[in-house]
Tab-separated table of C-alpha atoms in Angstrom:
chain	number	residue	atom	x	y	z
A	10	MET	CA	66.366	-35.544	32.305
A	11	ALA	CA	63.511	-35.979	34.741
A	12	GLU	CA	64.168	-31.679	34.915
A	13	ASN	CA	65.493	-30.101	32.270
A	14	SER	CA	61.602	-31.689	30.740
A	15	GLU	CA	59.808	-29.663	32.727
A	16	ASN	CA	61.599	-26.854	32.576
A	17	ARG	CA	60.083	-26.814	28.722
A	18	GLY	CA	57.052	-26.955	29.734
A	19	ALA	CA	57.374	-23.955	31.739
A	20	GLY	CA	58.905	-23.074	28.746
A	21	PHE	CA	56.445	-23.283	26.650
A	22	GLY	CA	53.530	-22.307	29.332
A	23	ILE	CA	54.759	-18.791	28.988
A	24	PHE	CA	55.856	-19.255	25.625
A	25	PHE	CA	51.719	-20.037	24.652
A	26	GLY	CA	51.471	-17.003	27.643
A	27	VAL	CA	53.265	-14.503	24.919
A	28	LEU	CA	51.628	-15.585	22.435
A	29	MET	CA	48.070	-15.521	23.341
A	30	PHE	CA	48.947	-11.496	23.974
A	31	LEU	CA	50.194	-10.964	21.114
A	32	CYS	CA	46.985	-12.758	19.396
A	33	ALA	CA	45.122	-10.267	21.298
A	34	GLY	CA	47.029	-7.873	20.781
A	35	LEU	CA	47.042	-8.427	16.773
A	36	GLY	CA	43.059	-9.265	16.357
A	37	TYR	CA	42.686	-5.136	17.750
A	38	GLN	CA	45.617	-3.179	15.876
A	39	PHE	CA	44.726	-5.600	12.272
A	40	GLY	CA	41.186	-6.068	12.825
A	41	PRO	CA	39.469	-4.078	9.847
A	42	HIS	CA	42.288	-6.332	7.913
A	43	ILE	CA	41.663	-9.691	9.760
A	44	TYR	CA	37.528	-8.940	9.547
A	45	LYS	CA	37.419	-9.720	6.233
A	46	LEU	CA	38.226	-12.959	6.163
A	47	ILE	CA	37.359	-14.228	9.319
A	48	GLY	CA	33.503	-11.787	8.907
A	49	GLN	CA	31.519	-14.976	7.751
A	50	TRP	CA	33.938	-17.441	10.477
A	51	TYR	CA	31.930	-19.251	13.131
A	52	ILE	CA	34.522	-18.341	16.181
A	53	TYR	CA	34.870	-14.459	15.275
A	54	THR	CA	30.626	-14.801	15.720
A	55	ALA	CA	30.599	-16.495	17.869
A	56	VAL	CA	32.991	-14.303	20.352
A	57	ALA	CA	31.014	-10.859	18.727
A	58	ALA	CA	28.264	-12.008	20.333
A	59	TRP	CA	29.079	-12.139	23.600
A	60	TRP	CA	28.779	-8.890	25.518
A	61	SER	CA	32.607	-7.419	24.858
A	62	MET	CA	33.011	-6.860	28.238
A	63	LEU	CA	32.070	-11.522	29.358
A	64	SER	CA	33.919	-12.440	26.463
A	65	ALA	CA	37.812	-11.098	27.045
A	66	LEU	CA	36.588	-12.287	30.828
A	67	GLY	CA	35.627	-15.496	29.242
A	68	THR	CA	38.281	-15.515	26.898
A	69	GLY	CA	41.454	-14.369	29.727
A	70	THR	CA	40.097	-17.112	32.761
A	71	LEU	CA	40.587	-19.531	29.279
A	72	ASP	CA	44.185	-18.615	29.240
A	73	PHE	CA	45.058	-17.708	32.446
A	74	ILE	CA	43.938	-21.237	33.347
A	75	VAL	CA	45.714	-23.740	31.102
A	76	LEU	CA	49.051	-20.634	32.030
A	77	LEU	CA	47.789	-21.722	35.754
A	78	VAL	CA	47.153	-25.463	35.262
A	79	PRO	CA	50.465	-26.938	34.575
A	80	VAL	CA	48.573	-28.860	30.709
A	81	VAL	CA	50.779	-27.036	28.848
A	82	LYS	CA	53.475	-27.741	30.650
A	83	LYS	CA	52.784	-31.618	31.424
A	84	ALA	CA	52.280	-31.963	27.411
A	85	ALA	CA	55.051	-30.290	27.012
A	86	GLY	CA	56.885	-32.402	29.378
A	87	LYS	CA	56.020	-35.383	28.503
A	88	ILE	CA	56.981	-34.390	24.726
A	89	TRP	CA	60.229	-34.602	26.312
A	90	SER	CA	60.217	-37.749	27.631
A	91	ASP	CA	58.511	-39.919	25.712
A	92	ARG	CA	60.775	-42.063	23.944
A	93	SER	CA	58.360	-43.669	21.462
A	94	ARG	CA	58.308	-40.837	18.921
A	95	THR	CA	54.664	-41.665	17.171
A	96	ALA	CA	53.697	-41.191	21.320
A	97	ARG	CA	56.417	-37.730	20.698
A	98	ARG	CA	54.498	-37.196	17.267
A	99	ALA	CA	51.007	-38.235	18.544
A	100	ARG	CA	51.889	-34.401	21.747
A	101	ILE	CA	53.321	-32.489	19.434
A	102	VAL	CA	49.764	-32.417	17.170
A	103	GLY	CA	47.531	-32.721	20.144
A	104	LEU	CA	49.671	-28.781	21.969
A	105	ALA	CA	49.927	-27.278	18.176
A	106	VAL	CA	46.240	-27.554	17.941
A	107	LEU	CA	45.633	-26.379	20.796
A	108	TYR	CA	48.296	-23.255	20.431
A	109	VAL	CA	46.126	-22.854	16.577
A	110	VAL	CA	42.336	-22.751	17.845
A	111	ALA	CA	43.821	-20.199	21.208
A	112	ALA	CA	45.257	-18.469	19.584
A	113	TRP	CA	42.106	-17.546	16.666
A	114	VAL	CA	39.959	-17.187	19.539
A	115	ASN	CA	42.667	-14.654	20.989
A	116	VAL	CA	42.732	-12.920	18.335
A	117	ALA	CA	38.287	-12.901	17.030
A	118	VAL	CA	38.382	-11.295	20.598
A	119	GLY	CA	40.751	-7.895	19.120
A	120	VAL	CA	39.265	-8.181	16.216
A	121	ALA	CA	35.197	-8.239	17.972
A	122	VAL	CA	36.479	-5.400	19.617
A	123	SER	CA	38.056	-2.722	17.617
A	124	ARG	CA	35.184	-3.575	14.716
A	125	PRO	CA	32.863	-0.998	16.503
A	126	ALA	CA	35.260	1.727	16.641
A	127	GLU	CA	36.761	1.043	12.849
A	128	ARG	CA	33.196	1.181	11.599
A	129	SER	CA	31.394	4.210	13.164
A	130	LYS	CA	34.489	5.869	11.988
A	131	GLU	CA	33.902	4.739	8.458
A	132	PHE	CA	30.291	6.888	7.908
A	133	GLU	CA	30.320	10.172	5.820
A	134	LYS	CA	27.484	11.767	5.630
A	135	ALA	CA	26.814	11.776	1.416
A	136	GLY	CA	28.246	8.681	1.107
A	137	LEU	CA	26.854	5.644	-0.182
A	138	MET	CA	25.934	2.182	1.533
A	139	ASN	CA	24.444	-0.842	0.554
A	140	PHE	CA	22.358	-3.198	3.357
A	141	ASP	CA	24.689	-5.837	3.360
A	142	GLU	CA	27.032	-2.915	6.060
A	143	ILE	CA	23.544	-1.798	7.682
A	144	GLU	CA	24.545	-4.434	10.519
A	145	PRO	CA	22.833	-4.736	13.971
A	146	ASP	CA	25.395	-3.033	16.512
A	147	ILE	CA	24.539	-0.005	19.519
A	148	TYR	CA	27.323	1.347	17.832
A	149	VAL	CA	25.582	1.998	14.139
A	150	THR	CA	22.118	2.253	14.580
A	151	VAL	CA	20.680	3.080	10.645
A	152	VAL	CA	17.191	4.641	9.741
A	153	LEU	CA	14.641	5.700	7.257
A	154	GLU	CA	14.124	9.121	7.579
A	155	ASP	CA	10.777	8.718	9.024
A	156	GLY	CA	12.173	6.725	10.849
A	157	GLY	CA	11.797	3.233	9.987
A	158	VAL	CA	14.042	0.518	9.207
A	159	PRO	CA	15.444	-0.109	6.070
A	160	ARG	CA	14.328	-3.611	4.696
A	161	ASP	CA	14.539	-3.097	0.849
A	162	ARG	CA	17.844	-5.268	0.353
A	163	ASP	CA	18.044	-3.983	-3.769
A	164	VAL	CA	18.845	0.389	-3.550
A	165	GLN	CA	21.289	1.670	-2.196
A	166	TYR	CA	21.042	3.928	1.205
A	167	GLU	CA	22.239	7.542	0.538
A	168	ILE	CA	23.476	8.774	3.860
A	169	VAL	CA	21.847	12.215	4.727
A	170	GLY	CA	22.246	13.001	8.881
A	171	ILE	CA	25.105	11.260	11.951
A	172	GLU	CA	24.623	11.884	15.132
A	173	PRO	CA	26.606	11.498	17.823
A	174	VAL	CA	24.127	8.911	20.848
A	175	GLU	CA	24.827	7.913	24.568
A	176	LEU	CA	25.387	4.765	25.558
A	177	PRO	CA	22.957	3.582	29.032
A	178	ARG	CA	25.292	2.836	31.679
A	179	LYS	CA	24.769	-0.813	32.475
A	180	ILE	CA	25.676	-0.756	28.549
A	181	ILE	CA	28.807	0.325	28.716
A	182	LEU	CA	30.138	-1.466	31.414
A	183	LEU	CA	28.325	-4.929	30.678
A	184	ASP	CA	30.982	-3.846	27.078
A	185	LEU	CA	33.705	-1.904	28.520
A	186	PRO	CA	36.627	-3.111	26.433
A	187	ARG	CA	34.666	-2.122	22.350
A	188	TYR	CA	33.364	1.028	25.035
A	189	ILE	CA	37.268	2.295	25.735
A	190	ALA	CA	38.397	1.496	21.469
A	191	CYS	CA	35.486	3.482	21.085
A	192	GLN	CA	37.242	6.314	23.435
A	193	LYS	CA	40.467	5.647	22.370
A	194	ARG	CA	39.722	6.291	18.748
A	195	GLY	CA	37.779	9.267	18.725
A	196	ALA	CA	34.494	6.807	17.271
A	197	GLY	CA	31.438	6.017	19.297
A	198	PRO	CA	28.050	5.376	19.716
A	199	ILE	CA	26.248	6.657	16.047
A	200	LYS	CA	22.954	7.100	14.617
A	201	LEU	CA	22.429	7.108	10.763
A	202	THR	CA	19.827	8.698	8.719
A	203	VAL	CA	19.375	6.912	5.436
A	204	ARG	CA	18.088	7.992	2.657
A	205	PRO	CA	16.394	4.839	0.276
A	206	LEU	CA	18.428	5.782	-4.144
A	207	TYR	CA	15.105	4.507	-6.022
A	208	PRO	CA	15.791	4.354	-9.807
A	209	ASP	CA	13.971	7.411	-11.618
A	210	VAL	CA	10.672	6.441	-13.039
A	211	THR	CA	10.367	8.124	-16.862
A	212	VAL	CA	6.526	9.114	-17.720
A	213	ARG	CA	6.329	9.757	-21.441
A	214	PHE	CA	3.980	11.155	-22.859
A	215	ALA	CA	3.197	9.210	-26.214
A	216	ASP	CA	0.290	9.365	-28.645
A	217	PRO	CA	-2.387	6.675	-29.506
A	218	LEU	CA	-2.726	6.970	-33.383
A	219	VAL	CA	-4.585	3.229	-32.770
A	220	ALA	CA	-6.580	2.625	-29.708
A	221	LEU	CA	-8.866	-1.068	-29.579
A	222	GLY	CA	-11.384	0.705	-27.503
A	223	GLU	CA	-9.148	2.511	-24.262
A	224	GLU	CA	-5.885	-0.061	-25.075
A	225	THR	CA	-3.300	1.355	-26.904
A	226	VAL	CA	-1.667	-0.314	-29.346
A	227	VAL	CA	0.416	1.660	-31.777
A	228	LYS	CA	1.651	4.925	-30.729
A	229	LYS	CA	4.867	7.090	-31.695
A	230	TYR	CA	6.989	10.024	-29.731
A	231	ASP	CA	7.088	12.730	-31.195
A	232	PRO	CA	9.371	15.368	-29.378
A	233	ALA	CA	6.850	19.007	-30.468
A	234	LEU	CA	4.103	15.895	-29.310
A	235	LEU	CA	2.533	19.042	-26.285
A	236	GLY	CA	1.711	21.124	-26.311
A	237	ASN	CA	0.934	21.065	-30.195
A	238	ALA	CA	-3.068	21.210	-28.637
A	239	PRO	CA	-5.610	20.933	-32.336
A	240	ALA	CA	-5.976	24.157	-34.455
A	241	GLY	CA	-8.103	27.085	-30.655
A	242	LYS	CA	-8.055	24.249	-28.655
A	243	GLU	CA	-3.568	25.222	-26.989
A	244	GLY	CA	-3.638	23.900	-23.828
A	245	ASP	CA	-6.238	22.127	-23.331
A	246	TYR	CA	-4.680	19.368	-21.061
A	247	SER	CA	-3.469	19.649	-17.824
A	248	PRO	CA	0.441	21.543	-17.316
A	249	ALA	CA	1.258	18.352	-14.406
A	250	PHE	CA	0.363	15.122	-13.577
A	251	GLN	CA	0.031	14.160	-10.126
A	252	TYR	CA	2.063	11.231	-7.384
A	253	ARG	CA	1.625	10.058	-4.614
A	254	PHE	CA	4.879	7.608	-3.032
A	255	GLY	CA	3.467	3.617	-1.675
A	256	GLY	CA	0.018	5.390	-3.751
A	257	THR	CA	-0.347	7.316	-0.245
A	258	GLY	CA	-0.684	10.498	1.403
A	259	ALA	CA	-1.316	13.355	-0.077
A	260	PRO	CA	-1.294	13.562	-3.929
A	261	LEU	CA	2.272	16.177	-4.765
A	262	ASP	CA	2.407	17.912	-8.541
A	263	TYR	CA	4.941	17.390	-11.215
A	264	THR	CA	5.426	20.145	-13.686
A	265	ILE	CA	5.082	18.578	-17.252
A	266	CYS	CA	8.883	19.309	-19.019
A	267	GLY	CA	8.675	17.647	-23.017
A	268	THR	CA	7.638	14.260	-23.790
A	269	GLU	CA	9.653	12.434	-21.729
A	270	ASN	CA	10.349	12.685	-17.519
A	271	LYS	CA	12.374	11.070	-14.478
A	272	LEU	CA	10.756	11.366	-11.454
A	273	GLY	CA	12.703	10.761	-8.141
A	274	MET	CA	11.768	8.235	-5.815
A	275	ARG	CA	11.630	8.726	-2.244
A	276	ASP	CA	9.635	4.383	-2.717
A	277	LYS	CA	9.397	1.806	-3.761
A	278	THR	CA	6.296	2.351	-5.327
A	279	VAL	CA	4.130	5.513	-6.552
A	280	LEU	CA	0.255	5.829	-8.381
A	281	LEU	CA	0.644	8.557	-11.403
A	282	ARG	CA	-2.829	9.901	-12.353
A	283	TRP	CA	-3.102	13.063	-14.771
A	284	ASN	CA	-6.570	14.336	-15.227
A	285	ASN	CA	-8.432	16.316	-18.094
A	286	ASN	CA	-10.167	17.594	-19.800
A	287	TRP	CA	-10.838	16.736	-23.430
A	288	GLU	CA	-13.842	18.504	-25.382
A	289	LEU	CA	-12.683	16.827	-29.170
A	290	SER	CA	-14.509	13.312	-29.812
A	291	TYR	CA	-13.542	10.456	-28.993
A	292	ARG	CA	-10.146	11.897	-26.389
A	293	ASP	CA	-12.612	11.995	-23.657
A	294	VAL	CA	-12.274	8.431	-23.052
A	295	LEU	CA	-8.582	9.627	-22.585
A	296	ASN	CA	-9.645	12.368	-20.062
A	297	GLU	CA	-8.541	10.241	-16.629
A	298	GLN	CA	-5.056	8.454	-16.572
A	299	GLU	CA	-4.202	6.606	-13.883
A	300	GLU	CA	-0.347	4.549	-13.736
A	301	PHE	CA	0.842	2.189	-10.770
A	302	ALA	CA	4.676	2.387	-11.383
A	303	GLU	CA	7.617	1.134	-9.673
A	304	ALA	CA	10.647	2.521	-9.186
A	305	GLY	CA	12.769	2.117	-12.733
A	306	GLU	CA	9.686	1.533	-14.427
A	307	THR	CA	8.465	3.316	-17.858
A	308	VAL	CA	5.149	4.384	-17.821
A	309	ASP	CA	3.127	6.319	-21.075
A	310	PHE	CA	0.219	9.122	-20.540
A	311	TYR	CA	-1.237	8.489	-23.930
A	312	TYR	CA	-1.637	12.427	-25.244
A	313	PRO	CA	-4.764	11.517	-27.588
A	314	GLY	CA	-5.305	14.507	-29.993
A	315	GLU	CA	-8.320	14.197	-31.827
A	316	ARG	CA	-9.549	10.645	-33.619
A	317	ILE	CA	-12.327	8.634	-34.925
A	318	ALA	CA	-13.955	5.182	-34.300
A	319	PHE	CA	-13.159	3.670	-37.633
A	320	ASP	CA	-16.408	1.682	-38.294
A	321	LEU	CA	-19.245	1.173	-42.112
A	322	ASP	CA	-21.054	4.442	-40.697
A	323	MET	CA	-17.997	6.167	-40.692
A	324	LEU	CA	-16.833	4.352	-44.372
A	325	ARG	CA	-20.114	5.216	-46.159
A	326	GLY	CA	-21.048	9.242	-44.391
A	327	SER	CA	-16.892	10.028	-45.537
A	328	GLU	CA	-16.417	12.805	-48.043
A	329	SER	CA	-13.424	12.688	-50.487
A	330	ARG	CA	-12.518	13.865	-53.884
A	331	ASP	CA	-11.402	10.590	-55.717
A	332	ARG	CA	-14.457	8.986	-57.058
A	333	ALA	CA	-13.662	5.570	-56.947
A	334	LEU	CA	-12.532	5.835	-53.547
A	335	LEU	CA	-16.050	7.245	-52.737
A	336	GLU	CA	-18.243	4.904	-54.645
A	337	LYS	CA	-16.456	2.267	-52.821
A	338	LEU	CA	-16.870	3.435	-49.453
A	339	ARG	CA	-20.248	4.158	-49.928
A	340	GLY	CA	-21.177	1.480	-51.287
A	341	ALA	CA	-19.245	-0.927	-48.091
A	342	ALA	CA	-21.002	-3.506	-46.779
A	343	ARG	CA	-18.020	-4.690	-44.435
A	344	TYR	CA	-14.818	-3.819	-43.922
A	345	GLU	CA	-11.280	-5.356	-42.829
A	346	LEU	CA	-8.952	-2.611	-40.784
A	347	PHE	CA	-4.529	-4.650	-40.389
A	348	TRP	CA	-1.723	-3.075	-39.809
A	349	GLU	CA	0.278	-2.966	-42.568
A	350	SER	CA	3.377	-1.070	-41.864
A	351	ALA	CA	5.209	1.085	-39.464
A	352	ASP	CA	8.358	3.237	-38.858
A	353	ASP	CA	9.749	1.351	-35.552
A	354	ARG	CA	12.372	4.012	-34.537
A	355	THR	CA	8.914	6.950	-34.198
A	356	VAL	CA	6.445	4.101	-33.171
A	357	GLN	CA	5.763	1.148	-30.269
A	358	ALA	CA	3.317	-1.456	-31.155
A	359	ASP	CA	1.776	-4.015	-29.146
A	360	GLU	CA	3.295	-7.315	-30.861
A	361	ALA	CA	-0.127	-9.743	-30.488
A	362	VAL	CA	-1.385	-7.086	-33.168
A	363	ILE	CA	0.733	-7.340	-35.656
A	364	LYS	CA	-1.171	-10.876	-38.121
A	365	GLN	CA	-4.472	-9.915	-36.260
A	366	ALA	CA	-7.726	-7.276	-37.967
A	367	LEU	CA	-7.231	-4.415	-35.573
A	368	SER	CA	-10.838	-3.547	-36.691
A	369	ALA	CA	-13.952	-5.552	-39.080
A	370	SER	CA	-17.809	-4.757	-39.165
A	371	ASP	CA	-18.509	-8.962	-38.633
A	372	MET	CA	-16.371	-9.343	-35.632
A	373	PRO	CA	-18.395	-7.566	-33.207
A	374	GLU	CA	-16.521	-9.434	-29.958
A	375	LEU	CA	-13.607	-7.196	-32.232
A	376	PRO	CA	-13.114	-3.596	-29.240
A	377	LYS	CA	-14.268	-1.043	-31.218
A	378	CYS	CA	-11.632	0.983	-33.001
A	379	MET	CA	-10.219	4.492	-32.996
A	380	VAL	CA	-7.829	5.714	-35.102
A	381	LYS	CA	-6.458	9.574	-34.921
A	382	THR	CA	-7.125	11.590	-38.317
A	383	GLY	CA	-4.232	13.422	-39.821
A	384	PRO	CA	-0.887	12.223	-41.782
A	385	ASP	CA	0.918	10.726	-39.038
A	386	ILE	CA	-1.313	7.442	-40.310
A	387	ALA	CA	-2.150	6.007	-44.200
A	388	TYR	CA	-4.718	4.458	-45.330
A	389	HIS	CA	-3.792	1.264	-48.068
A	390	CYS	CA	-7.543	0.425	-49.723
A	391	TYR	CA	-7.907	-2.944	-51.395
A	392	ALA	CA	-11.667	-3.045	-52.425
A	393	GLY	CA	-11.461	-7.343	-53.730
A	394	GLU	CA	-8.007	-6.906	-56.136
A	395	ASP	CA	-8.107	-2.999	-56.735
A	396	ASP	CA	-5.638	-1.363	-54.931
A	397	LEU	CA	-7.208	1.725	-54.517
A	398	GLY	CA	-4.308	3.677	-53.337
A	399	TYR	CA	-2.765	5.311	-50.187
A	400	TYR	CA	-4.840	7.991	-48.225
A	401	CYS	CA	-4.811	9.805	-45.370
A	402	ILE	CA	-8.230	10.431	-43.088
A	403	VAL	CA	-9.013	14.370	-41.531
A	404	THR	CA	-11.881	16.418	-40.555
A	405	GLY	CA	-13.114	19.206	-40.992
A	406	ASN	CA	-16.938	20.593	-39.400
A	407	GLY	CA	-17.613	17.023	-37.739
A	408	THR	CA	-17.276	15.218	-41.842
A	409	VAL	CA	-14.411	13.103	-42.698
A	410	LYS	CA	-11.961	13.230	-46.124
A	411	TRP	CA	-9.977	12.112	-47.486
A	412	GLU	CA	-6.804	12.801	-48.989
A	413	ALA	CA	-3.803	11.731	-51.074
A	414	ALA	CA	-1.446	10.855	-48.210
A	415	PRO	CA	1.711	12.949	-47.659
A	416	GLY	CA	5.385	10.212	-48.195
A	417	GLN	CA	6.239	9.360	-45.422
A	418	THR	CA	3.437	8.501	-41.977
A	419	ALA	CA	4.400	6.490	-38.837
A	420	LEU	CA	1.799	3.173	-39.553
A	421	VAL	CA	0.188	2.386	-42.656
A	422	LEU	CA	-2.938	1.051	-42.379
A	423	ARG	CA	-4.623	-1.805	-45.020
A	424	LEU	CA	-8.084	-1.315	-45.472
A	425	ASP	CA	-10.164	-4.109	-46.871
A	426	ILE	CA	-13.294	-2.829	-48.668
A	427	GLY	CA	-16.716	-5.712	-49.141
């Protein structure tokens, strides 16, 4: 009976050794697939954190000791010699746990050895990678074009360069199993140069129909806007705006192409500036426009056109063919200007000003209201209860004139004359 138990124990010991060898080979051969299962497990990270030579020696020594010292042999012998069924089952469970733990350790070693070889082969130039794929590893070093380290988690990175690198001899000796695996699989230590793919910044050019001081509250976008300067002033704006990534460095020029422009980003932020030399009345407040934008944002520059300051002096000095309107304007003692309606397909507005006066002669706390002249804005004029009709404002030789508004306008403002 004792001899039979001893033989069975020896058989279990041999089976243990073969199983551990197969588990390590299994982890090495099918590393990429097994890594998806155990990549975040402590059993893998604990093994992979050591230099592979020390890890392999430690695991191999552990397996050898378990085989050499008859732990498995004795446990198996007692299983077959013990007459108590409960004790026998307990020893079987204990032995099974030992096998499972040792097997998983050997699988983790195999995966840890194969992982660098697989990683250094899976990258291609012009390929994309996410931030969680940028793992610190002596076999794959990832740097930015300026030599910095990628830190932005919110964007993808484009691989713009792959070059092999040499490892110091002492590192090769400490990491010999992994190094041999790389050489065997035609891989090797590489350096990846990447470029972050930040979303474009959209730079739009808007026509501010109404502005309070320098703050635009109602604006519209016109595909034919740029180039349509007032008569005799074509080309009086800069054909390019400047930008600086990160707000530093030498400014670069971007040639304006219509009312909507896409600026490819090389950094997370950009400083935009559009400098002009507007000459007509009230355009100079928008001469120097500067915006700070983050990747993916939309920013607006304003093409001012000609505009006037809306106040009592302007009303009283107006001209009109309509004598009834002209009489009310020249006799105005106060006024209030409200936003009545807008074509929301072409005009965007600050919701905060919808239900309040844009400008009023007895409300000095409001900033000066500037409005664009021309047929884009119609004024629905009231004098008390009298509805005076719809008019637009035009200028000529410095004179403000009120004319009947066309049938379609982008914006209607209500003017109450006191």
